[in-house]
mmCIF file of C-alpha atoms in Angstrom:
data_model
loop_
_atom_site.group_PDB
_atom_site.id
_atom_site.type_symbol
_atom_site.label_atom_id
_atom_site.label_comp_id
_atom_site.label_asym_id
_atom_site.label_seq_id
_atom_site.Cartn_x
_atom_site.Cartn_y
_atom_site.Cartn_z
ATOM 1 C CA MET A 1 20.155 -21.599 2.931
ATOM 2 C CA LYS A 2 16.795 -22.823 3.579
ATOM 3 C CA HIS A 3 15.314 -19.158 4.220
ATOM 4 C CA ILE A 4 16.808 -18.118 1.094
ATOM 5 C CA ASN A 5 15.234 -20.597 -1.352
ATOM 6 C CA ILE A 6 11.884 -19.963 0.297
ATOM 7 C CA THR A 7 12.329 -16.190 0.156
ATOM 8 C CA LEU A 8 13.079 -16.025 -3.439
ATOM 9 C CA LEU A 9 10.378 -18.496 -4.416
ATOM 10 C CA PHE A 10 8.336 -16.074 -3.418
ATOM 11 C CA LEU A 11 10.069 -13.072 -5.450
ATOM 12 C CA LEU A 12 9.679 -14.537 -8.281
ATOM 13 C CA PHE A 13 6.153 -15.768 -7.748
ATOM 14 C CA ALA A 14 5.482 -12.034 -7.915
ATOM 15 C CA LEU A 15 7.398 -10.893 -10.711
ATOM 16 C CA VAL A 16 4.927 -13.832 -12.023
ATOM 17 C CA SER A 17 2.471 -12.195 -11.386
ATOM 18 C CA TYR A 18 3.031 -8.466 -12.147
ATOM 19 C CA THR A 19 2.959 -9.673 -15.747
ATOM 20 C CA GLN A 20 -0.229 -10.744 -15.598
ATOM 21 C CA ASN A 21 -2.413 -8.048 -14.162
ATOM 22 C CA LEU A 22 -5.686 -6.897 -15.856
ATOM 23 C CA SER A 23 -6.767 -3.817 -13.625
ATOM 24 C CA ASN A 24 -8.657 -1.105 -14.561
ATOM 25 C CA ASP A 25 -9.845 1.007 -10.996
ATOM 26 C CA PRO A 26 -11.261 4.544 -12.598
ATOM 27 C CA TYR A 27 -11.091 5.989 -9.174
ATOM 28 C CA SER A 28 -7.051 5.836 -9.488
ATOM 29 C CA ARG A 29 -6.928 8.652 -12.047
ATOM 30 C CA PHE A 30 -6.882 11.415 -8.712
ATOM 31 C CA GLY A 31 -3.886 12.358 -6.868
ATOM 32 C CA LEU A 32 -1.317 10.394 -7.002
ATOM 33 C CA GLY A 33 -3.321 6.900 -7.837
ATOM 34 C CA ASP A 34 -4.659 3.723 -5.923
ATOM 35 C CA LEU A 35 -2.619 4.849 -2.346
ATOM 36 C CA TYR A 36 -1.522 1.533 -0.826
ATOM 37 C CA HIS A 37 -0.692 1.608 3.080
ATOM 38 C CA SER A 38 1.599 -0.879 3.016
ATOM 39 C CA TYR A 39 0.483 -2.815 5.616
ATOM 40 C CA THR A 40 1.568 -6.979 6.252
ATOM 41 C CA ALA A 41 -0.682 -9.972 6.164
ATOM 42 C CA THR A 42 0.164 -9.889 9.672
ATOM 43 C CA ALA A 43 -1.577 -6.444 10.143
ATOM 44 C CA SER A 44 -3.980 -7.126 7.187
ATOM 45 C CA GLY A 45 -5.494 -10.227 8.985
ATOM 46 C CA MET A 46 -6.542 -8.158 12.513
ATOM 47 C CA GLY A 47 -7.811 -4.908 10.024
ATOM 48 C CA SER A 48 -4.945 -3.525 9.231
ATOM 49 C CA VAL A 49 -3.523 -2.266 12.057
ATOM 50 C CA GLY A 50 -0.395 -1.141 12.589
ATOM 51 C CA VAL A 51 0.918 2.009 14.368
ATOM 52 C CA GLY A 52 0.639 0.331 17.840
ATOM 53 C CA LEU A 53 2.001 -3.518 17.007
ATOM 54 C CA THR A 54 5.280 -4.300 18.515
ATOM 55 C CA ASN A 55 7.341 -7.236 18.336
ATOM 56 C CA PRO A 56 11.034 -8.455 18.759
ATOM 57 C CA LEU A 57 10.523 -11.325 15.735
ATOM 58 C CA MET A 58 8.461 -8.626 13.695
ATOM 59 C CA ILE A 59 9.010 -5.685 11.050
ATOM 60 C CA ASN A 60 6.247 -3.305 11.192
ATOM 61 C CA HIS A 61 7.678 -0.031 9.430
ATOM 62 C CA ASN A 62 4.338 1.499 9.863
ATOM 63 C CA ASN A 63 6.116 3.026 13.223
ATOM 64 C CA PRO A 64 9.851 2.858 12.940
ATOM 65 C CA ALA A 65 9.804 2.958 16.985
ATOM 66 C CA SER A 66 9.195 -0.286 16.995
ATOM 67 C CA TYR A 67 13.052 -1.219 15.025
ATOM 68 C CA SER A 68 14.508 -0.842 18.831
ATOM 69 C CA SER A 69 12.522 -3.855 20.397
ATOM 70 C CA ILE A 70 14.363 -6.214 17.592
ATOM 71 C CA TYR A 71 16.344 -9.158 19.665
ATOM 72 C CA LYS A 72 19.930 -8.669 20.449
ATOM 73 C CA GLN A 73 21.837 -10.247 17.236
ATOM 74 C CA ARG A 74 18.665 -11.606 15.447
ATOM 75 C CA PHE A 75 18.396 -10.807 11.947
ATOM 76 C CA ILE A 76 15.114 -11.084 10.588
ATOM 77 C CA MET A 77 13.946 -10.438 6.834
ATOM 78 C CA GLN A 78 9.892 -10.150 5.636
ATOM 79 C CA THR A 79 8.252 -10.571 2.542
ATOM 80 C CA GLY A 80 5.044 -11.213 0.819
ATOM 81 C CA LEU A 81 2.943 -10.770 -2.564
ATOM 82 C CA TYR A 82 -1.006 -9.052 -2.698
ATOM 83 C CA HIS A 83 -3.444 -10.201 -4.746
ATOM 84 C CA VAL A 84 -6.900 -8.036 -5.129
ATOM 85 C CA THR A 85 -10.179 -8.911 -6.813
ATOM 86 C CA ASN A 86 -12.461 -5.648 -7.881
ATOM 87 C CA GLU A 87 -15.722 -5.462 -8.517
ATOM 88 C CA MET A 88 -17.051 -2.378 -9.838
ATOM 89 C CA LYS A 89 -20.004 -1.479 -10.176
ATOM 90 C CA VAL A 90 -22.215 1.343 -11.808
ATOM 91 C CA SER A 91 -26.083 2.297 -11.868
ATOM 92 C CA ASN A 92 -27.711 4.296 -14.477
ATOM 93 C CA SER A 93 -31.587 4.524 -15.696
ATOM 94 C CA ASP A 94 -32.161 1.295 -13.634
ATOM 95 C CA ILE A 95 -29.551 -0.517 -15.871
ATOM 96 C CA GLU A 96 -26.501 -1.725 -13.395
ATOM 97 C CA LYS A 97 -23.435 -2.634 -15.902
ATOM 98 C CA SER A 98 -20.429 -4.090 -13.438
ATOM 99 C CA GLN A 99 -17.220 -5.287 -13.894
ATOM 100 C CA ILE A 100 -14.717 -7.387 -12.661
ATOM 101 C CA THR A 101 -10.583 -6.790 -12.499
ATOM 102 C CA ASN A 102 -7.478 -8.206 -10.594
ATOM 103 C CA PHE A 103 -4.136 -7.049 -9.809
ATOM 104 C CA SER A 104 -1.306 -8.804 -8.135
ATOM 105 C CA ASN A 105 2.518 -7.594 -6.889
ATOM 106 C CA LEU A 106 4.933 -7.820 -4.455
ATOM 107 C CA SER A 107 3.497 -6.618 -0.943
ATOM 108 C CA HIS A 108 6.772 -5.674 0.735
ATOM 109 C CA PHE A 109 10.209 -6.863 0.837
ATOM 110 C CA ASN A 110 12.191 -5.777 4.153
ATOM 111 C CA ILE A 111 14.824 -6.912 6.856
ATOM 112 C CA ALA A 112 15.738 -5.140 10.665
ATOM 113 C CA PHE A 113 18.459 -5.766 12.467
ATOM 114 C CA PRO A 114 19.987 -4.643 16.323
ATOM 115 C CA ILE A 115 22.862 -1.976 15.399
ATOM 116 C CA ALA A 116 23.416 -1.573 19.481
ATOM 117 C CA LYS A 117 21.754 -2.981 22.718
ATOM 118 C CA TRP A 118 19.555 0.375 22.665
ATOM 119 C CA TRP A 119 19.932 1.133 18.713
ATOM 120 C CA GLY A 120 17.902 -1.051 15.930
ATOM 121 C CA GLY A 121 18.057 -0.219 12.211
ATOM 122 C CA SER A 122 15.273 -1.234 8.644
ATOM 123 C CA ILE A 123 15.331 -1.260 5.303
ATOM 124 C CA GLY A 124 12.958 -1.505 2.759
ATOM 125 C CA LEU A 125 10.995 -1.620 -0.645
ATOM 126 C CA LEU A 126 7.435 -1.101 -0.700
ATOM 127 C CA PRO A 127 4.441 -0.331 -2.992
ATOM 128 C CA TYR A 128 3.485 3.928 -2.563
ATOM 129 C CA SER A 129 0.712 3.691 -5.180
ATOM 130 C CA THR A 130 -0.889 1.825 -8.691
ATOM 131 C CA PHE A 131 -1.921 3.897 -11.400
ATOM 132 C CA SER A 132 -3.806 1.689 -13.725
ATOM 133 C CA TYR A 133 -7.868 3.158 -15.399
ATOM 134 C CA SER A 134 -9.202 2.584 -19.342
ATOM 135 C CA PHE A 135 -12.686 4.583 -19.948
ATOM 136 C CA SER A 136 -14.129 6.351 -22.881
ATOM 137 C CA ASP A 137 -16.704 9.229 -23.066
ATOM 138 C CA LYS A 138 -19.191 10.175 -26.005
ATOM 139 C CA HIS A 139 -20.003 13.616 -26.611
ATOM 140 C CA GLU A 140 -22.693 14.870 -29.115
ATOM 141 C CA TYR A 141 -21.623 18.471 -29.719
ATOM 142 C CA PRO A 142 -19.437 18.175 -32.369
ATOM 143 C CA SER A 143 -19.800 13.962 -32.371
ATOM 144 C CA ALA A 144 -16.840 13.051 -31.188
ATOM 145 C CA ASP A 145 -15.764 9.504 -28.482
ATOM 146 C CA LEU A 146 -13.138 10.391 -25.201
ATOM 147 C CA PHE A 147 -11.018 8.202 -24.666
ATOM 148 C CA PHE A 148 -8.547 8.082 -21.686
ATOM 149 C CA LYS A 149 -5.889 5.735 -20.560
ATOM 150 C CA GLY A 150 -3.951 5.696 -17.603
ATOM 151 C CA ASN A 151 -0.842 2.976 -16.186
ATOM 152 C CA GLY A 152 1.750 3.399 -13.688
ATOM 153 C CA GLY A 153 2.686 3.664 -9.665
ATOM 154 C CA LEU A 154 5.196 4.647 -7.042
ATOM 155 C CA ASN A 155 7.400 2.814 -4.928
ATOM 156 C CA ARG A 156 8.884 3.541 -1.750
ATOM 157 C CA PHE A 157 11.965 3.246 -0.776
ATOM 158 C CA TYR A 158 12.817 3.719 3.265
ATOM 159 C CA VAL A 159 16.406 3.213 5.957
ATOM 160 C CA GLY A 160 14.696 3.325 8.948
ATOM 161 C CA HIS A 161 16.390 4.111 12.867
ATOM 162 C CA SER A 162 14.935 3.653 16.431
ATOM 163 C CA ILE A 163 16.481 3.945 19.291
ATOM 164 C CA LYS A 164 16.084 3.236 22.942
ATOM 165 C CA PRO A 165 17.134 6.529 25.518
ATOM 166 C CA HIS A 166 14.371 4.217 28.228
ATOM 167 C CA LYS A 167 13.456 0.699 28.258
ATOM 168 C CA ASN A 168 10.206 1.339 28.162
ATOM 169 C CA PHE A 169 10.080 3.985 25.172
ATOM 170 C CA SER A 170 11.613 4.560 21.970
ATOM 171 C CA LEU A 171 11.712 6.762 19.257
ATOM 172 C CA GLY A 172 12.211 6.160 15.590
ATOM 173 C CA VAL A 173 12.608 8.145 12.220
ATOM 174 C CA ASN A 174 11.874 6.339 8.144
ATOM 175 C CA ILE A 175 13.846 8.362 6.114
ATOM 176 C CA ASN A 176 11.766 7.439 2.624
ATOM 177 C CA TYR A 177 12.563 8.003 -1.529
ATOM 178 C CA MET A 178 10.042 7.852 -3.589
ATOM 179 C CA PHE A 179 9.857 7.492 -7.434
ATOM 180 C CA GLY A 180 8.285 6.321 -10.206
ATOM 181 C CA LYS A 181 6.414 7.372 -13.315
ATOM 182 C CA LEU A 182 2.422 8.259 -13.814
ATOM 183 C CA SER A 183 1.518 7.912 -17.643
ATOM 184 C CA THR A 184 -1.822 9.864 -19.051
ATOM 185 C CA GLU A 185 -3.391 9.396 -22.344
ATOM 186 C CA ARG A 186 -6.149 10.906 -23.948
ATOM 187 C CA ARG A 187 -7.419 10.589 -27.283
ATOM 188 C CA VAL A 188 -10.241 12.403 -29.417
ATOM 189 C CA ILE A 189 -11.713 10.556 -31.752
ATOM 190 C CA PHE A 190 -14.251 12.467 -34.085
ATOM 191 C CA GLN A 191 -17.220 10.914 -36.170
ATOM 192 C CA ASP A 192 -16.687 13.094 -38.933
ATOM 193 C CA GLN A 193 -13.676 11.597 -40.868
ATOM 194 C CA SER A 194 -13.160 14.684 -42.830
ATOM 195 C CA LEU A 195 -12.019 16.568 -38.709
ATOM 196 C CA LEU A 196 -7.827 15.042 -37.106
ATOM 197 C CA ASN A 197 -8.216 13.305 -34.523
ATOM 198 C CA SER A 198 -5.946 13.727 -31.390
ATOM 199 C CA LYS A 199 -3.682 12.236 -29.291
ATOM 200 C CA GLN A 200 -1.987 13.373 -26.018
ATOM 201 C CA ILE A 201 0.238 11.455 -23.323
ATOM 202 C CA GLU A 202 1.719 13.236 -20.484
ATOM 203 C CA ASN A 203 4.437 11.197 -18.365
ATOM 204 C CA THR A 204 5.357 12.453 -14.708
ATOM 205 C CA ARG A 205 8.729 11.138 -12.993
ATOM 206 C CA VAL A 206 8.346 11.596 -9.599
ATOM 207 C CA LYS A 207 11.512 11.305 -7.225
ATOM 208 C CA GLY A 208 12.185 13.123 -3.842
ATOM 209 C CA PHE A 209 12.689 12.357 -0.018
ATOM 210 C CA TYR A 210 9.713 12.650 2.660
ATOM 211 C CA TYR A 211 10.429 11.193 5.785
ATOM 212 C CA ASP A 212 8.130 9.827 9.029
ATOM 213 C CA PHE A 213 8.836 10.195 12.591
ATOM 214 C CA GLY A 214 7.204 7.508 15.522
ATOM 215 C CA ALA A 215 7.390 7.352 19.140
ATOM 216 C CA LEU A 216 6.626 3.566 21.419
ATOM 217 C CA PHE A 217 6.511 3.524 24.835
ATOM 218 C CA ASN A 218 5.776 0.123 26.238
ATOM 219 C CA ASN A 219 4.713 -0.816 30.135
ATOM 220 C CA LYS A 220 3.557 -3.547 32.305
ATOM 221 C CA ILE A 221 0.037 -3.850 32.989
ATOM 222 C CA GLY A 222 -0.387 -6.721 35.563
ATOM 223 C CA GLU A 223 -0.450 -9.802 33.127
ATOM 224 C CA PHE A 224 -0.374 -7.849 29.703
ATOM 225 C CA ASN A 225 1.598 -5.156 27.926
ATOM 226 C CA LEU A 226 0.477 -2.267 26.692
ATOM 227 C CA THR A 227 1.811 -0.232 23.960
ATOM 228 C CA ILE A 228 0.907 3.156 23.759
ATOM 229 C CA SER A 229 2.884 4.376 19.401
ATOM 230 C CA THR A 230 2.406 7.779 17.620
ATOM 231 C CA ASN A 231 3.246 8.186 13.855
ATOM 232 C CA ILE A 232 4.059 11.619 11.738
ATOM 233 C CA ASP A 233 4.467 12.099 8.577
ATOM 234 C CA ASN A 234 5.931 15.780 7.306
ATOM 235 C CA GLY A 235 4.594 15.709 4.027
ATOM 236 C CA ASN A 236 7.224 17.148 2.108
ATOM 237 C CA SER A 237 7.954 18.141 -0.930
ATOM 238 C CA ILE A 238 9.449 16.526 -4.413
ATOM 239 C CA SER A 239 10.482 16.444 -7.479
ATOM 240 C CA ALA A 240 8.785 15.682 -10.688
ATOM 241 C CA LYS A 241 9.095 16.435 -14.434
ATOM 242 C CA LYS A 242 5.872 16.146 -16.609
ATOM 243 C CA THR A 243 6.813 15.549 -20.622
ATOM 244 C CA ILE A 244 3.830 16.228 -22.889
ATOM 245 C CA PHE A 245 3.527 14.180 -26.440
ATOM 246 C CA SER A 246 0.133 15.685 -28.399
ATOM 247 C CA GLU A 247 -0.280 15.101 -32.269
ATOM 248 C CA THR A 248 -2.981 14.623 -34.659
ATOM 249 C CA PHE A 249 -3.751 11.637 -36.376
ATOM 250 C CA ARG A 250 -6.191 9.631 -39.316
ATOM 251 C CA LEU A 251 -7.820 6.097 -39.029
ATOM 252 C CA ASN A 252 -6.900 3.930 -42.083
ATOM 253 C CA THR A 253 -9.428 1.924 -42.564
ATOM 254 C CA LEU A 254 -7.708 -1.276 -40.677
ATOM 255 C CA GLY A 255 -8.005 1.367 -37.706
ATOM 256 C CA SER A 256 -4.277 1.699 -37.418
ATOM 257 C CA GLU A 257 -3.205 5.806 -37.019
ATOM 258 C CA ILE A 258 -1.569 7.807 -39.436
ATOM 259 C CA THR A 259 0.110 11.019 -38.009
ATOM 260 C CA GLU A 260 -0.848 14.315 -39.822
ATOM 261 C CA ASP A 261 0.552 16.765 -37.715
ATOM 262 C CA ASP A 262 4.062 16.777 -36.425
ATOM 263 C CA SER A 263 4.094 15.757 -32.956
ATOM 264 C CA LEU A 264 4.560 18.240 -30.352
ATOM 265 C CA SER A 265 6.388 17.760 -26.459
ATOM 266 C CA THR A 266 6.839 19.922 -23.658
ATOM 267 C CA SER A 267 8.343 19.503 -20.682
ATOM 268 C CA ILE A 268 7.666 21.085 -17.098
ATOM 269 C CA SER A 269 9.571 20.574 -14.026
ATOM 270 C CA GLY A 270 7.780 21.434 -10.519
ATOM 271 C CA GLU A 271 6.811 19.444 -7.456
ATOM 272 C CA ILE A 272 4.573 17.423 -5.574
ATOM 273 C CA ILE A 273 3.413 18.359 -2.016
ATOM 274 C CA LEU A 274 2.449 15.280 0.115
ATOM 275 C CA PRO A 275 -0.232 15.285 2.456
ATOM 276 C CA LYS A 276 0.991 15.549 6.289
ATOM 277 C CA ALA A 277 -0.067 12.925 8.191
ATOM 278 C CA PHE A 278 -0.400 12.006 11.818
ATOM 279 C CA SER A 279 -1.816 8.251 13.256
ATOM 280 C CA SER A 280 -2.266 6.677 16.584
ATOM 281 C CA GLY A 281 -2.597 3.743 18.143
ATOM 282 C CA PHE A 282 -2.266 1.007 21.344
ATOM 283 C CA SER A 283 -2.093 -2.690 21.842
ATOM 284 C CA LEU A 284 -2.581 -5.067 24.188
ATOM 285 C CA TYR A 285 -1.505 -8.087 24.729
ATOM 286 C CA ASN A 286 0.296 -11.226 26.370
ATOM 287 C CA ASP A 287 1.171 -14.781 25.492
ATOM 288 C CA LYS A 288 -2.182 -15.740 24.032
ATOM 289 C CA LEU A 289 -4.428 -12.327 23.344
ATOM 290 C CA LEU A 290 -3.737 -9.309 21.606
ATOM 291 C CA PHE A 291 -6.146 -6.291 20.923
ATOM 292 C CA ALA A 292 -5.073 -3.381 19.217
ATOM 293 C CA PHE A 293 -6.539 0.245 18.113
ATOM 294 C CA ASP A 294 -5.675 2.218 15.431
ATOM 295 C CA TYR A 295 -6.417 6.214 14.134
ATOM 296 C CA SER A 296 -5.335 8.112 11.537
ATOM 297 C CA LEU A 297 -5.858 11.396 9.821
ATOM 298 C CA GLU A 298 -4.191 13.086 6.123
ATOM 299 C CA ASN A 299 -4.467 16.423 5.016
ATOM 300 C CA TRP A 300 -4.926 15.577 1.240
ATOM 301 C CA THR A 301 -6.463 19.814 1.029
ATOM 302 C CA LYS A 302 -3.278 20.345 0.906
ATOM 303 C CA PHE A 303 -2.013 18.466 -1.738
ATOM 304 C CA LYS A 304 -0.447 20.045 -4.548
ATOM 305 C CA ILE A 305 0.896 18.776 -8.286
ATOM 306 C CA PHE A 306 2.915 21.189 -9.977
ATOM 307 C CA ASP A 307 1.078 24.173 -7.525
ATOM 308 C CA GLN A 308 -2.136 22.822 -8.880
ATOM 309 C CA VAL A 309 -5.116 21.736 -5.902
ATOM 310 C CA ASP A 310 -6.932 18.126 -6.905
ATOM 311 C CA ASP A 311 -10.281 19.501 -5.874
ATOM 312 C CA ASN A 312 -11.587 16.005 -5.954
ATOM 313 C CA LEU A 313 -9.281 15.165 -2.973
ATOM 314 C CA ASP A 314 -10.158 15.862 0.843
ATOM 315 C CA ASN A 315 -9.036 14.912 4.155
ATOM 316 C CA SER A 316 -9.145 11.118 4.992
ATOM 317 C CA SER A 317 -9.632 9.751 8.366
ATOM 318 C CA ARG A 318 -9.809 5.892 9.160
ATOM 319 C CA ILE A 319 -10.307 3.787 12.806
ATOM 320 C CA ALA A 320 -9.602 -0.085 13.008
ATOM 321 C CA MET A 321 -9.152 -2.348 15.554
ATOM 322 C CA GLY A 322 -8.050 -5.973 15.671
ATOM 323 C CA PHE A 323 -7.770 -9.507 17.579
ATOM 324 C CA GLN A 324 -5.271 -12.391 17.609
ATOM 325 C CA TYR A 325 -5.496 -15.396 19.376
ATOM 326 C CA VAL A 326 -2.472 -18.393 20.441
ATOM 327 C CA PRO A 327 -3.613 -20.934 22.028
ATOM 328 C CA ASP A 328 -0.390 -22.230 22.799
ATOM 329 C CA ARG A 329 2.763 -21.153 21.125
ATOM 330 C CA LYS A 330 4.869 -23.910 22.947
ATOM 331 C CA ALA A 331 2.124 -27.065 21.901
ATOM 332 C CA ILE A 332 4.742 -28.525 19.477
ATOM 333 C CA ASN A 333 2.314 -31.760 19.104
ATOM 334 C CA LYS A 334 -0.731 -29.838 18.909
ATOM 335 C CA TYR A 335 0.045 -28.190 15.953
ATOM 336 C CA TYR A 336 -3.287 -26.113 15.835
ATOM 337 C CA LYS A 337 -2.316 -24.742 19.151
ATOM 338 C CA MET A 338 0.668 -22.839 17.705
ATOM 339 C CA ILE A 339 -1.175 -21.068 15.120
ATOM 340 C CA ARG A 340 -2.263 -17.547 15.035
ATOM 341 C CA TYR A 341 -5.574 -16.975 14.383
ATOM 342 C CA ARG A 342 -6.502 -13.314 13.583
ATOM 343 C CA ILE A 343 -9.342 -10.632 13.101
ATOM 344 C CA GLY A 344 -10.141 -6.946 12.842
ATOM 345 C CA MET A 345 -12.168 -4.209 10.816
ATOM 346 C CA TYR A 346 -11.566 -1.233 9.512
ATOM 347 C CA SER A 347 -13.494 1.980 8.475
ATOM 348 C CA SER A 348 -12.198 4.894 6.395
ATOM 349 C CA LYS A 349 -13.295 7.873 4.776
ATOM 350 C CA THR A 350 -10.936 8.049 1.732
ATOM 351 C CA HIS A 351 -9.542 11.266 0.336
ATOM 352 C CA LEU A 352 -11.721 10.935 -2.536
ATOM 353 C CA ASN A 353 -14.397 13.498 -2.400
ATOM 354 C CA LEU A 354 -16.129 13.174 -6.071
ATOM 355 C CA ARG A 355 -19.808 15.027 -7.281
ATOM 356 C CA ASP A 356 -19.900 16.495 -3.330
ATOM 357 C CA GLN A 357 -20.243 12.439 -2.059
ATOM 358 C CA HIS A 358 -17.481 11.553 -0.347
ATOM 359 C CA LEU A 359 -16.524 7.855 -0.403
ATOM 360 C CA ASN A 360 -15.978 5.691 2.099
ATOM 361 C CA GLU A 361 -14.677 1.990 2.692
ATOM 362 C CA GLN A 362 -15.467 -0.912 4.962
ATOM 363 C CA VAL A 363 -13.510 -4.059 5.525
ATOM 364 C CA PHE A 364 -13.716 -7.077 7.252
ATOM 365 C CA SER A 365 -10.744 -9.465 7.514
ATOM 366 C CA PHE A 366 -9.506 -12.457 9.078
ATOM 367 C CA GLY A 367 -6.252 -14.133 8.837
ATOM 368 C CA PHE A 368 -3.785 -17.124 10.458
ATOM 369 C CA GLY A 369 0.018 -16.740 10.894
ATOM 370 C CA LEU A 370 1.716 -20.735 10.313
ATOM 371 C CA PRO A 371 4.419 -21.154 12.247
ATOM 372 C CA LEU A 372 6.879 -23.655 9.863
ATOM 373 C CA LYS A 373 8.784 -26.193 12.082
ATOM 374 C CA ARG A 374 11.554 -27.014 10.131
ATOM 375 C CA THR A 375 12.848 -22.886 9.425
ATOM 376 C CA GLY A 376 11.398 -21.446 12.336
ATOM 377 C CA ALA A 377 9.585 -19.479 9.628
ATOM 378 C CA LEU A 378 6.816 -17.409 10.153
ATOM 379 C CA LEU A 379 3.906 -17.886 7.276
ATOM 380 C CA ASN A 380 1.356 -15.248 7.710
ATOM 381 C CA LEU A 381 -2.370 -15.240 5.569
ATOM 382 C CA SER A 382 -4.721 -12.964 5.238
ATOM 383 C CA ALA A 383 -8.230 -11.675 3.709
ATOM 384 C CA GLU A 384 -9.719 -8.638 3.294
ATOM 385 C CA LEU A 385 -13.317 -8.103 2.088
ATOM 386 C CA GLY A 386 -14.709 -4.491 1.777
ATOM 387 C CA ARG A 387 -16.579 -1.534 -0.026
ATOM 388 C CA ARG A 388 -16.001 1.427 -1.275
ATOM 389 C CA GLY A 389 -17.965 4.020 -2.407
ATOM 390 C CA THR A 390 -21.561 4.080 -4.021
ATOM 391 C CA THR A 391 -23.450 3.885 -7.355
ATOM 392 C CA GLU A 392 -25.217 7.354 -6.100
ATOM 393 C CA ASN A 393 -24.990 10.243 -8.484
ATOM 394 C CA ASN A 394 -23.790 8.157 -11.385
ATOM 395 C CA LEU A 395 -20.209 7.438 -9.229
ATOM 396 C CA ILE A 396 -18.662 3.224 -9.402
ATOM 397 C CA GLN A 397 -19.267 1.461 -6.339
ATOM 398 C CA ASP A 398 -15.923 -1.042 -6.062
ATOM 399 C CA GLN A 399 -16.703 -4.099 -3.987
ATOM 400 C CA PHE A 400 -13.240 -6.124 -3.301
ATOM 401 C CA ALA A 401 -11.384 -8.866 -2.316
ATOM 402 C CA ARG A 402 -7.517 -8.454 -1.346
ATOM 403 C CA PHE A 403 -5.561 -11.548 -0.293
ATOM 404 C CA LYS A 404 -2.479 -11.281 1.581
ATOM 405 C CA PHE A 405 0.572 -13.918 1.590
ATOM 406 C CA GLY A 406 3.713 -13.293 3.956
ATOM 407 C CA LEU A 407 6.609 -14.641 5.608
ATOM 408 C CA ILE A 408 8.947 -13.960 8.115
ATOM 409 C CA LEU A 409 12.167 -14.933 8.612
ATOM 410 C CA SER A 410 14.550 -14.691 11.386
ATOM 411 C CA ASP A 411 18.332 -16.131 12.672
ATOM 412 C CA ILE A 412 20.720 -15.492 14.838
ATOM 413 C CA TRP A 413 23.908 -13.262 13.769
ATOM 414 C CA PHE A 414 27.460 -12.581 14.380
ATOM 415 C CA ILE A 415 27.674 -15.422 16.737
ATOM 416 C CA LYS A 416 31.479 -16.550 16.498
ATOM 417 C CA ARG A 417 31.103 -20.760 16.452
ATOM 418 C CA LYS A 418 32.799 -22.542 19.191
ATOM 419 C CA TYR A 419 33.995 -25.131 16.941
ATOM 420 C CA ASP A 420 34.904 -25.305 13.513
#
């Protein structure tokens, strides 16, 4: 009951935070939005490593091969929140402007459980991307103001399975269902009031299945355990339907819109070709120390939406590494020795290539794993401080601070009571 109450408190806080979002990321208008790579607070505190991590008391949805390592008759539930504060900077003619935005949301909710001694499963809901921007542009000929706006996002529901054909080797697959809506709005407001203004709204609904596969190898090296893992995303095609709504209007003295012509609405059905992805990593660990390293690639040049290629997208790559130190997991009377201390960093060449400038991202992170004695749960906290992009070529530099709060609950299930 205590576990359930804590989880409900987290979910309630997430819903409240979601209604208080104030986000404006101009870079999210490219592709499918600002991508969320679904690293939990545990992994984020160590530089967002994840492919090579395996722990029988933790769910690692970044590599489905890890599910079969969960302890027999052990049920695990994870949930968490994330918050990001962005400072967007732009320099033009030696004048620097900046804007601060905030965004909060549920970061993940998943469960995992053993099905057999050699077989484990997991189910979860994760965000895939956010789509939120608002900006204007001014054209002199003809004299008009252009307004652009976008909102929405995509989510991912998965069902994963992992088998262990050998005690040192595991295979796994996630069956992912992507769904959500991306909305864009474009307005043209003429300064000449004799001209009709125009508005166009596009709503794109996305739904479909894609898959990612994982393999994991474990072995003992002296006092340490070595895990080597790899994960492949098949880059499947999913269905999409776009509805386009357009109309012309005038503005009255109060600034309200008065429709002049009948609105026009059309629908287009098509598909989205997702990028293929590959990642590999390893971890070396014992009861006190853990070191992990990841490398990943995503092929965004093959991305298509309604048979159109986005020239602003390019192949991306990422290198990450992280450390964890636990002085003594069993030091019940000295709590500070039971804490998991984490630190890490990553460097990424993102999928955005604008004005012949590939946008890079560098992040430093740290975090803590705090055992909750009475419940047996683990509260994970992480902070990521980073920068993406540049102010050169009239681009926007994004300096950000991301904070994540994660909760891991585990309990024994399907055990018969000896006494009523």
